[in-house]
Amino acid sequence: MEPYSCDTFVALPPATVGNRVIFGKNSDRLFDEVQEVIYCPAAVHNDLGKRLKCTYIEIDQVPETYAVVLSRPAWLWGAEMGANEHGVCIGNEAVWGRENVSKEEALLGMDLVRLGLERADTAEKALDVIVDLLEKYGQGGNCAEGEEFSYYNSFLIADRNEAWILETSGKYWAAEKVQVAAHTFDPSTQEAEASKPLSAKPAGSTE
């Protein structure tokens, strides 16, 4: 069996030097898939009647989007990870559960990464953006170029002050706020590694 890994990690103060936030991701996508790093400037959208084309579907546009730097497979609209002008960072991984994965075209998890970054200036607001879009449009569709591969998504979302873990299955979701200074998450094993438990949040809510 060949080694593979798709993990996202975050380190928050006081675990870092100079009260910095460190965020990173290791991707296990296809070795011959073209990955590109792109910059998208902030924009004001006056014509809200014009729909936004994501990878597979069109959705409602918002009045303003923030500047983002994205790392993405070149064939799709979204991103595997990125950061915006307000210091919000998001990475996603594949996750499987009891719900059958939908092959019907909807938003990809990678679309949700980009949308969260473009539309939110804090980690918690990005979480809200993602779950609102998830509940409105759903997730689904092929996640690879040249072969059939579909999955649901988990997300690690961070800003300068806090971090959240968001897991989804279809339109179901649950979120936890990271309560430790350093955290890594591997959804393929469904295990969170931290020095103490995360604070539990009710499914479908961040309250």
CSV table of C-alpha atoms in Angstrom, one decimal, residues 11 59 87 164 193:
chain,number,residue,atom,x,y,z
A,11,ALA,CA,-0.9,26.2,15.9
A,59,ILE,CA,-25.3,30.5,-6.8
A,87,GLY,CA,-6.1,36.4,8.0
A,164,TRP,CA,-12.9,25.8,14.3
A,193,GLU,CA,-5.1,14.8,18.0
